[in-house]
Short mmCIF file of C-alpha atoms in Angstrom, two decimals:
data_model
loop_
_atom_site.label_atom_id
_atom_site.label_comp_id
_atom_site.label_asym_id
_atom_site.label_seq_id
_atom_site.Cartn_x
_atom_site.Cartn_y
_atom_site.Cartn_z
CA UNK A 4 10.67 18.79 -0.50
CA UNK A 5 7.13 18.75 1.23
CA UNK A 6 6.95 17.68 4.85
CA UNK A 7 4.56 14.58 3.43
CA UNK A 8 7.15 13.60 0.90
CA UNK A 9 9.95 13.02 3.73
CA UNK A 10 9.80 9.81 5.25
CA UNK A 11 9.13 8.30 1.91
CA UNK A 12 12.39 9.31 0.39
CA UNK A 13 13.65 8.70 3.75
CA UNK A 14 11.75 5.04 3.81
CA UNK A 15 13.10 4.68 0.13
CA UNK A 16 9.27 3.64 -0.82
CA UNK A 17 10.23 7.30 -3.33
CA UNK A 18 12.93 5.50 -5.49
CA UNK A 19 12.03 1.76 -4.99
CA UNK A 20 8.61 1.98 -5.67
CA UNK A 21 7.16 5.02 -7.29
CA UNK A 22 9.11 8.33 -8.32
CA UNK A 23 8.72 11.51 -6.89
CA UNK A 24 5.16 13.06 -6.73
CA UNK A 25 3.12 15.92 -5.34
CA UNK A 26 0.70 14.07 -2.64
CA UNK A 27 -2.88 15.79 -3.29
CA UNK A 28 -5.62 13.81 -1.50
CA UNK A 29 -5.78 12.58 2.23
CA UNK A 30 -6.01 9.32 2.90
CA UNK A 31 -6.18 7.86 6.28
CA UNK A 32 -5.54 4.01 6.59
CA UNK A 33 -6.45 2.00 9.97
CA UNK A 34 -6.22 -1.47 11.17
CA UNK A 35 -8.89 -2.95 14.03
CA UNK A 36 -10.46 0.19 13.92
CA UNK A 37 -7.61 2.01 15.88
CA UNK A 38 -3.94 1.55 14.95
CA UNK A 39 -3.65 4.25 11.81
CA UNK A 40 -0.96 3.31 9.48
CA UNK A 41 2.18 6.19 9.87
CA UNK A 42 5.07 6.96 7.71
CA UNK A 43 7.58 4.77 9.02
CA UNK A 44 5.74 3.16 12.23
CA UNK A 45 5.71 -0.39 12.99
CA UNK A 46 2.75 -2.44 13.35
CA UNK A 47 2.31 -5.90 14.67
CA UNK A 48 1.51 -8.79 12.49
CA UNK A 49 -1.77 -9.26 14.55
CA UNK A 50 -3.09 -6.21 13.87
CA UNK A 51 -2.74 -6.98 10.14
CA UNK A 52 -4.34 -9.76 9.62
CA UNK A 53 -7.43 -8.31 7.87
CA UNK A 54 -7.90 -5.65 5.83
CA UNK A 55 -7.54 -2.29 7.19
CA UNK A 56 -10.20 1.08 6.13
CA UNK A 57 -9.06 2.87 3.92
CA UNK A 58 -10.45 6.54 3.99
CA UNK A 59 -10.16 9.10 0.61
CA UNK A 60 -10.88 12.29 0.90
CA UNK A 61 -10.76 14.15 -2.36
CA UNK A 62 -12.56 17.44 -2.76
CA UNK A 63 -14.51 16.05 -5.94
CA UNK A 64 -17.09 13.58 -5.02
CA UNK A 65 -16.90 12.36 -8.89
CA UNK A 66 -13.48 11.54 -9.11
CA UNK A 67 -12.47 7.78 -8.62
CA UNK A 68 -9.15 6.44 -7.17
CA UNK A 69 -7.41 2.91 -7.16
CA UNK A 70 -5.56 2.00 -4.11
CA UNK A 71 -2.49 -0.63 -4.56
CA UNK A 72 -0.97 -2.46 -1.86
CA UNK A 73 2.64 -3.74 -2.01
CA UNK A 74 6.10 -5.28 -0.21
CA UNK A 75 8.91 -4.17 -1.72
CA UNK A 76 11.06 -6.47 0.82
CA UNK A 77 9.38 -9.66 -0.26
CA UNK A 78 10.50 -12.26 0.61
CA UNK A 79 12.98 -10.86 2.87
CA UNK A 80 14.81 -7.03 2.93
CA UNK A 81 18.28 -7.97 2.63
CA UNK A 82 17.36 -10.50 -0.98
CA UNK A 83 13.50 -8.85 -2.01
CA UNK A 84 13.79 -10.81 -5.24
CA UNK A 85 10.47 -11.12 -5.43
CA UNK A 86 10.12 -7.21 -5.12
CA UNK A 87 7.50 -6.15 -5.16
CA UNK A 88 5.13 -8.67 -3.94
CA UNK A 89 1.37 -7.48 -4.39
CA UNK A 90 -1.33 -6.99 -1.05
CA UNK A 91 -4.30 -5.45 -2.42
CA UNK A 92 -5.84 -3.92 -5.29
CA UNK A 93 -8.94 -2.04 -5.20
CA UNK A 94 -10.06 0.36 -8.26
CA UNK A 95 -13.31 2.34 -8.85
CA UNK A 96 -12.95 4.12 -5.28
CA UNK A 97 -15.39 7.32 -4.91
CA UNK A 98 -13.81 10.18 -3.63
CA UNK A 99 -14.58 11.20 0.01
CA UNK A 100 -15.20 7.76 0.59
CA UNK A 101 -13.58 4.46 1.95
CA UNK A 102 -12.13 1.33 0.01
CA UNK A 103 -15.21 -0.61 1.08
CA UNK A 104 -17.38 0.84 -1.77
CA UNK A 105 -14.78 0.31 -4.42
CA UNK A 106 -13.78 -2.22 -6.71
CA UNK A 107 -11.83 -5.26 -5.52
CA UNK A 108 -9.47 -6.87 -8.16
CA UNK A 109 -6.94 -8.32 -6.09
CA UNK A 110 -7.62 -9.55 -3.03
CA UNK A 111 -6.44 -8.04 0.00
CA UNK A 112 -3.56 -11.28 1.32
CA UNK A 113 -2.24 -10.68 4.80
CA UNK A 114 1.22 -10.20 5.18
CA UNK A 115 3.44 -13.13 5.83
CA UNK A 116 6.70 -11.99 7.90
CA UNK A 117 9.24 -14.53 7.30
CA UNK A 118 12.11 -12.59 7.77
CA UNK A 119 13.58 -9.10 8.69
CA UNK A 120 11.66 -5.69 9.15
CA UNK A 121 9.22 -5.40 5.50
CA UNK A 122 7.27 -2.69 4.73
CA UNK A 123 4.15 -2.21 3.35
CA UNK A 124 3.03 0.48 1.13
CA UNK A 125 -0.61 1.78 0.09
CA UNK A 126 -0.41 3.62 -2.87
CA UNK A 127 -3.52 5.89 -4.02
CA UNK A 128 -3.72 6.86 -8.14
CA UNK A 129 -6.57 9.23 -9.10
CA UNK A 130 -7.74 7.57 -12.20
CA UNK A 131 -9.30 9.73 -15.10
CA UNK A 132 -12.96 8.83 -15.23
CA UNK A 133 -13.72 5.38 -15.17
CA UNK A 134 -11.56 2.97 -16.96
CA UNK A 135 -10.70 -0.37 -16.86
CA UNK A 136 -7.76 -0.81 -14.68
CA UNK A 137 -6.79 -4.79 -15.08
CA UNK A 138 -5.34 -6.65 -12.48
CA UNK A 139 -1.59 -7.95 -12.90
CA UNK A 140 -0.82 -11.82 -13.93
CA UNK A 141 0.51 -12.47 -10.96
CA UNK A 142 1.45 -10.95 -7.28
CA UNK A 143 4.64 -11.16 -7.65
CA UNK A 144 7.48 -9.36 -9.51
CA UNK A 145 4.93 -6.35 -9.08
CA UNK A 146 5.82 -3.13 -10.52
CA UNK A 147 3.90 0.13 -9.36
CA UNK A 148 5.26 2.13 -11.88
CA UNK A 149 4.88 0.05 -14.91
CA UNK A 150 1.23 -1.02 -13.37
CA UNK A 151 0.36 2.65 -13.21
CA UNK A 152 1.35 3.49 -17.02
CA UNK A 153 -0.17 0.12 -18.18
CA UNK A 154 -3.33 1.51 -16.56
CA UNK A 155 -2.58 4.97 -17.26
CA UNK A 156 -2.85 6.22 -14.29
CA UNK A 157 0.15 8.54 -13.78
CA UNK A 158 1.61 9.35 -10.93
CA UNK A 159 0.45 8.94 -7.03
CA UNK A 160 -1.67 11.35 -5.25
CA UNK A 161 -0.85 9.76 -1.68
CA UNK A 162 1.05 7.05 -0.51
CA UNK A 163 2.09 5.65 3.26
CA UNK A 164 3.65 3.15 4.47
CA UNK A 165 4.31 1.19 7.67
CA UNK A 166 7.09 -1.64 8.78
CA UNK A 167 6.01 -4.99 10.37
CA UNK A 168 8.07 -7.85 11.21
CA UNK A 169 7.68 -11.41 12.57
CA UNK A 170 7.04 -11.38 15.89
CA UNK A 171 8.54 -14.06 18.21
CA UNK A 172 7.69 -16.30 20.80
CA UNK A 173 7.72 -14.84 24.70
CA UNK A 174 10.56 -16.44 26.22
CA UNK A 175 9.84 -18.53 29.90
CA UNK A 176 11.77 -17.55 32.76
#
């Protein structure tokens, strides 16, 4: 088991949301410019609020990835019926590039933390060439796995994920 692959089986995004995989491209996500998404870390729901860069770097400037966001704790982690509940889809994404000059299908929808610790997962799928990659019917009841051989897209080539909950109101003294 690779040292990238850890905390996802650890974070049980390897299991609940895609299978096992051999991560092959960097990507670097970040929020407001400085708080980089980490295997495992929390973020505030502030610093979510809009859409974060997303930064690919594949060693083949003609390759093309689509990113897929997703909460696999929606609504809440101890009943995620809706699992998973869909973020953000972007296709057509240039390698050695950032989300920005890709595709948008899905909009990216901030986070709403209702209840208990969620997490959210950016998935990255090289696709072969350009295709068509249609967007789902609706955000929820996503499935990354049956999205990604719909699509045919195969397996991930990078995925990370971070936790956010609901943050509450400073208590007066």
């Amino acid at each position: 088991m690779s040292r990238l692959m850890e905390p996802l089986i650890v974070g049980r995004v390897v299991g609940e949301v895609v299978d096992i995989f051999t991560s092959s491209v960097n990507m670097n996500i970040t929020y407001n410019t400085n708080k980089q998404v980490s295997n495992g870390h929390e973020l505030m729901p502030s610093v979510i609020i809009s859409r974060p860069r997303v930064e690919i770097g594949g060693d083949d400037m003609r390759a093309t990835y689509t990113l897929i966001m997703t909460d696999p704790d929606a609504p809440g982690p101890s009943d995620p019926y809706l699992r998973e509940h869909l973020h953000w889809i972007v296709t057509d994404i240039p390698g050695t590039t950032d989300a920005s000059f890709g595709k948008e299908i899905i909009g990216y929808e901030i986070p709403k933390l209702v209840i208990g610790i969620h997490r959210y997962v950016f998935i990255l799928f090289k696709q072969r060439g350009r295709q068509t990659v249609r967007p789902p019917a609706s955000r929820d009841h996503f499935n990354t796995r049956k999205f990604s051989e719909e699509n045919g897209l195969g397996l991930p080539v990078a995925a990370v994920y971070f936790n956010a909950q609901r943050q509450t109101a400073a208590r007066r003294r």
